[in-house]
């Protein structure tokens, strides 16, 4: 079943007190129209954007992934132009105001589902204010029963042929509707409401734009915290240096590996990469690559820090546990923390390094190898 969005950007924007159509108003680096169109990405088979004739150049310059058609004198005429531009096989059309960039995917999906099932699905929210009907004289005539009142939003989803006929009929009768559901009602179709959410506001007045910018500023500036875990183990052999968190520790054996086999830093790097789902150190620094032979893992940790920074991510804290029966690591712990903190460019109090034995159990307990676990918390600015 082919589902299409018809984004109506035909409003004149005069209420905004702005020289441009509100659909083309900038909102945190994009136009309102682009944001509204993007809300349908992945949810529909295609989109038609209905623009005001005088905005044609500006709209074309946006290179939207949509069919572009000029609108008419009224909203109704613009919706009709959009419907005429749909492909033959379009079975559901979602009419949406370009001035509602905050529509949620779940609302769009619910409208589509309802239209497939019942022929219509119209986003609406229950009215929370008390609504009264008043006369020209400003005197209340009636208090309306709030539990039956709904404020209409978009998208409004219908079968395109039915909506087209309904709007044509209403237009022929000389009536102008403020929403598409009205045309359907007038032609005897039942219209199904889909509960939307109050955040799906229509940017109508200048203060709406201000609110929208604030809201986007907040959500775009919000940092997402992500956690990662790493684990590694290396064999203890004679004739190798023992290096843990960049500290060379006097011991009769050392860890075997392609690099300096700093098992603690390997676990830590895997935790950092894992926090951003960037794979593991094997993928970034393959041990088949000769340039990593014998390399200090401190250099690889610094490189990992650069990879994170390039993603807009910063390390909040890290906690490393080294599991070794011998040697005693306590005297080296502070230097290990200092090394890691310096490489990650964070204060030392955000880096924890601990050591434990296994009371003689397992490969670590038998002195065959050393293992390490690490967890790291990373903060990433959402873009
Ligand atoms: Mg390793």
XYZ file of C-alpha atoms and ligand atoms in Angstrom:
384
model
C 0.000 0.000 0.000
C 1.585 3.232 -1.125
C 1.549 5.992 1.510
C 2.311 9.615 0.659
C 2.709 12.827 2.614
C 1.365 16.112 1.296
C 3.174 18.922 3.114
C 1.263 22.164 2.757
C 3.562 25.176 2.902
C 1.074 27.525 1.303
C 0.394 29.737 4.319
C 1.012 33.423 3.848
C 2.766 33.905 7.173
C 1.241 37.339 7.686
C 0.270 36.530 11.260
C 3.958 36.021 12.049
C 4.778 39.634 11.333
C 7.667 38.301 9.268
C 8.683 39.062 5.704
C 9.056 35.351 4.862
C 6.641 32.470 4.747
C 6.809 30.749 8.145
C 7.528 27.461 6.384
C 10.800 28.965 5.210
C 11.709 30.537 8.541
C 15.056 29.315 9.877
C 14.875 27.038 12.891
C 18.187 25.886 14.378
C 20.052 25.586 11.080
C 17.205 24.327 8.889
C 13.948 25.724 7.620
C 10.682 24.804 9.322
C 9.629 23.118 6.058
C 12.724 20.885 5.951
C 12.132 19.809 9.542
C 8.471 19.032 8.870
C 9.344 17.014 5.761
C 12.105 15.100 7.558
C 9.617 13.997 10.198
C 8.140 11.685 7.519
C 11.482 10.128 6.504
C 11.215 6.359 6.420
C 7.480 6.406 7.209
C 6.055 7.175 3.760
C 6.790 6.130 0.184
C 7.057 9.709 -1.029
C 6.118 13.301 -0.367
C 4.616 16.246 -2.188
C 5.422 19.761 -1.023
C 2.859 22.417 -1.918
C 4.514 25.848 -1.960
C 3.368 29.424 -2.483
C 4.086 30.565 -6.027
C 6.254 33.454 -4.836
C 8.427 31.043 -2.808
C 9.242 28.796 -5.757
C 12.945 29.740 -6.045
C 13.541 29.526 -2.311
C 11.808 26.143 -2.059
C 13.648 24.729 -5.096
C 16.961 25.863 -3.576
C 16.354 23.546 -0.605
C 16.721 20.469 -2.868
C 13.977 18.636 -1.009
C 13.378 14.964 -1.675
C 9.787 15.615 -2.666
C 7.575 16.442 -5.635
C 7.085 20.214 -5.689
C 3.811 21.795 -6.757
C 2.553 25.369 -6.498
C -0.401 25.907 -4.179
C -3.652 27.760 -4.740
C -5.392 30.791 -3.283
C -6.725 28.966 -0.254
C -5.527 26.117 1.923
C -8.221 23.928 0.401
C -7.016 24.718 -3.127
C -3.428 24.020 -2.068
C -4.331 20.620 -0.621
C -6.143 19.834 -3.858
C -3.028 20.719 -5.902
C -1.059 18.377 -3.665
C -3.563 15.559 -4.140
C -3.454 15.995 -7.956
C 0.338 15.555 -7.797
C 0.140 12.147 -6.098
C 1.020 9.039 -8.101
C -1.895 6.878 -9.315
C -1.137 4.108 -6.834
C -1.157 6.313 -3.735
C -3.617 4.691 -1.347
C -3.125 6.844 1.727
C -2.392 10.584 1.760
C -1.238 12.315 4.927
C -1.969 16.020 4.741
C 0.423 17.904 7.012
C 1.023 21.564 7.804
C 4.589 22.585 6.989
C 4.363 24.736 10.129
C 4.235 21.667 12.410
C 7.871 20.491 12.500
C 7.568 18.703 15.851
C 5.189 15.946 14.763
C 6.321 12.613 16.185
C 6.850 9.404 14.223
C 4.390 7.560 16.487
C 1.640 10.051 15.599
C 2.350 9.672 11.870
C 2.310 5.871 12.190
C -0.955 5.914 14.142
C -2.625 8.118 11.485
C -1.478 5.768 8.717
C -2.730 2.680 10.589
C -6.106 4.284 11.253
C -6.490 5.380 7.617
C -5.646 1.886 6.364
C -8.250 0.390 8.674
C -11.034 2.975 8.697
C -10.339 5.315 5.800
C -9.267 8.169 8.036
C -6.866 9.003 10.853
C -6.650 12.567 12.077
C -4.230 13.783 14.754
C -5.966 15.637 17.567
C -5.492 16.384 21.258
C -8.121 16.617 23.974
C -8.774 20.232 24.887
C -7.405 21.056 28.338
C -8.634 24.648 28.599
C -12.257 25.324 29.365
C -13.895 26.582 26.173
C -16.745 29.065 26.228
C -18.832 30.483 23.452
C -19.209 34.245 23.664
C -21.125 36.865 21.725
C -19.762 39.915 19.911
C -20.396 41.818 23.134
C -17.828 39.698 24.984
C -20.477 38.082 27.153
C -20.382 34.327 27.641
C -23.325 32.554 26.114
C -22.380 28.977 26.863
C -19.728 26.746 28.462
C -18.964 23.824 26.182
C -18.577 20.306 27.618
C -14.786 19.930 27.608
C -14.716 16.112 27.640
C -16.097 16.081 24.091
C -13.759 18.709 22.665
C -10.661 17.979 20.615
C -8.187 20.382 19.065
C -7.342 19.324 15.530
C -3.762 18.977 14.344
C -2.101 17.420 11.354
C -1.260 14.947 9.898
C -4.722 14.072 8.666
C -4.672 10.822 6.716
C -7.305 9.778 4.174
C -7.787 7.828 0.977
C -6.705 10.440 -1.577
C -9.578 9.892 -4.039
C -12.156 10.313 -1.267
C -10.530 13.453 0.084
C -10.192 14.873 -3.429
C -13.879 14.359 -4.184
C -14.850 15.792 -0.780
C -12.780 18.951 -1.246
C -14.026 19.377 -4.824
C -17.610 19.059 -3.580
C -17.099 21.515 -0.720
C -15.329 23.980 -3.026
C -18.193 23.761 -5.522
C -20.549 24.613 -2.651
C -18.461 27.687 -1.880
C -17.406 26.580 1.607
C -13.866 27.089 2.910
C -12.731 24.584 5.535
C -9.905 25.185 7.995
C -8.969 21.527 8.000
C -9.302 18.576 5.699
C -11.416 16.502 8.030
C -14.168 19.133 7.654
C -14.488 18.388 3.947
C -14.788 14.680 4.684
C -17.420 15.299 7.372
C -19.391 17.539 5.039
C -19.510 14.719 2.504
C -20.793 12.212 5.013
C -17.583 10.323 5.734
C -16.892 9.417 9.337
C -13.616 10.858 10.568
C -11.509 8.950 13.092
C -9.426 10.828 15.649
C -5.929 9.687 16.547
C -4.568 11.039 19.815
C -1.505 13.144 19.026
C 0.524 15.103 21.533
C 0.519 18.684 22.639
C 4.115 19.182 21.492
C 2.970 19.053 17.853
C 2.394 22.800 17.785
C 1.695 24.883 14.714
C 4.165 27.741 14.397
C 1.785 30.599 13.878
C 2.840 33.606 15.940
C 6.320 35.082 16.511
C 6.367 33.753 20.078
C 5.816 30.229 18.688
C 9.072 30.552 16.728
C 10.840 31.711 19.868
C 9.517 28.699 21.765
C 10.469 26.355 18.931
C 14.034 27.687 18.843
C 14.353 27.296 22.594
C 13.032 23.776 22.416
C 15.390 22.744 19.603
C 18.277 24.495 21.293
C 17.612 22.439 24.356
C 17.242 19.116 22.633
C 20.181 19.691 20.288
C 22.387 20.825 23.112
C 21.459 17.880 25.283
C 24.320 15.508 25.887
C 23.650 11.816 25.739
C 25.535 9.659 28.198
C 26.692 6.288 27.020
C 28.413 3.479 28.859
C 30.886 0.946 27.484
C 32.565 -2.205 28.772
C 35.855 -3.838 27.814
C 37.624 -7.057 28.731
C 41.019 -8.459 27.810
C 43.460 -11.142 28.916
C 47.099 -11.838 28.031
C 49.469 -14.682 28.813
C 52.418 -14.143 31.200
C 55.719 -15.308 29.684
C 59.407 -14.924 30.405
C 61.509 -12.460 28.473
C 58.785 -9.765 28.187
C 58.294 -6.498 30.048
C 55.218 -6.179 32.246
C 53.417 -2.936 31.326
C 50.091 -2.005 32.917
C 48.421 1.372 32.257
C 51.699 2.589 30.816
C 53.717 1.731 33.958
C 56.617 -0.697 33.608
C 56.405 -2.996 36.604
C 59.418 -4.956 37.797
C 58.553 -8.674 37.565
C 60.165 -11.864 36.326
C 57.584 -12.229 33.559
C 55.731 -9.988 31.161
C 52.598 -10.138 29.029
C 52.758 -11.663 25.571
C 51.224 -9.731 22.681
C 51.739 -7.954 19.385
C 51.945 -4.524 21.055
C 53.302 -4.018 24.559
C 50.315 -6.186 25.645
C 49.116 -3.615 28.184
C 46.018 -5.616 29.061
C 44.545 -2.873 31.272
C 44.639 -0.258 28.518
C 43.275 -2.740 25.983
C 40.221 -3.303 28.169
C 39.885 0.435 28.691
C 40.067 1.228 24.944
C 37.430 -1.408 24.215
C 35.200 0.208 26.845
C 35.656 3.661 25.296
C 34.988 2.419 21.755
C 32.120 0.275 23.018
C 30.414 3.275 24.594
C 29.987 4.737 21.100
C 29.439 1.370 19.396
C 32.601 1.929 17.350
C 33.788 -1.659 17.390
C 36.942 -2.712 19.240
C 40.691 -2.117 19.240
C 41.226 -5.143 17.010
C 39.315 -3.295 14.314
C 41.026 0.055 14.822
C 44.587 -1.195 15.474
C 44.814 -4.668 13.872
C 47.582 -6.902 15.206
C 48.252 -7.974 11.633
C 49.604 -4.458 11.036
C 53.371 -4.263 11.454
C 53.223 -0.624 12.553
C 51.642 -1.711 15.826
C 54.366 -4.267 16.670
C 55.738 -3.482 20.117
C 53.901 -0.162 20.162
C 53.160 1.464 23.511
C 49.443 1.050 24.205
C 49.575 4.552 25.707
C 49.899 5.846 22.133
C 46.893 3.766 21.099
C 44.915 5.155 24.054
C 45.718 8.694 22.919
C 44.611 7.751 19.410
C 41.367 6.315 20.859
C 40.812 9.620 22.683
C 41.157 11.390 19.317
C 38.626 9.027 17.715
C 36.158 9.893 20.493
C 36.797 13.621 20.184
C 36.137 13.410 16.437
C 32.697 11.986 17.313
C 31.972 14.946 19.566
C 32.314 12.715 22.614
C 34.082 13.348 25.920
C 35.040 10.877 28.624
C 33.135 11.364 31.864
C 34.919 8.693 33.885
C 36.554 5.304 33.589
C 37.051 2.424 35.991
C 39.620 -0.301 35.309
C 40.016 -3.528 37.284
C 43.193 -5.548 36.792
C 43.064 -9.200 37.836
C 46.493 -10.552 38.737
C 47.707 -12.910 41.467
C 51.193 -11.394 41.341
C 53.012 -8.997 41.389
C 51.571 -6.580 43.944
C 50.267 -3.634 41.962
C 49.280 -1.274 44.768
C 52.484 0.813 44.661
C 51.866 1.600 40.953
C 48.190 2.434 41.003
C 48.557 6.225 41.361
C 50.983 6.388 38.426
C 48.593 4.274 36.338
C 45.730 6.690 37.055
C 47.932 9.660 36.214
C 48.975 8.094 32.884
C 45.401 7.308 31.828
C 44.083 10.723 32.914
C 46.825 12.472 30.936
C 46.143 10.445 27.788
C 42.383 11.069 28.010
C 42.910 14.682 29.065
C 40.585 14.393 32.072
C 41.240 15.130 35.757
C 42.767 12.196 37.592
C 39.823 11.943 39.992
C 37.742 10.682 37.047
C 40.004 7.704 36.466
C 39.912 4.705 38.731
C 42.357 1.786 38.541
C 41.963 -1.143 40.905
C 43.735 -4.469 41.235
C 42.497 -7.737 42.623
C 43.630 -11.344 42.938
C 41.426 -14.408 42.503
C 42.754 -16.170 45.605
C 44.695 -18.575 43.438
C 41.764 -19.592 41.265
C 41.739 -19.662 37.486
C 44.458 -18.637 35.026
C 45.108 -15.363 36.796
C 45.316 -17.137 40.162
C 47.743 -19.696 38.786
C 49.912 -16.903 37.401
C 49.401 -17.983 33.783
C 48.092 -14.594 32.713
C 46.601 -11.271 33.666
C 43.147 -10.007 32.701
C 41.389 -6.689 32.996
C 37.865 -5.299 32.912
C 36.986 -1.686 32.253
C 33.854 0.424 32.113
C 33.749 3.955 30.791
C 31.062 6.620 30.639
C 31.143 8.885 27.621
C 29.102 12.015 26.995
C 28.135 12.872 23.454
C 26.401 15.980 22.197
C 23.367 15.051 20.147
C 23.376 16.705 16.750
Mg 44.863 -7.246 24.166
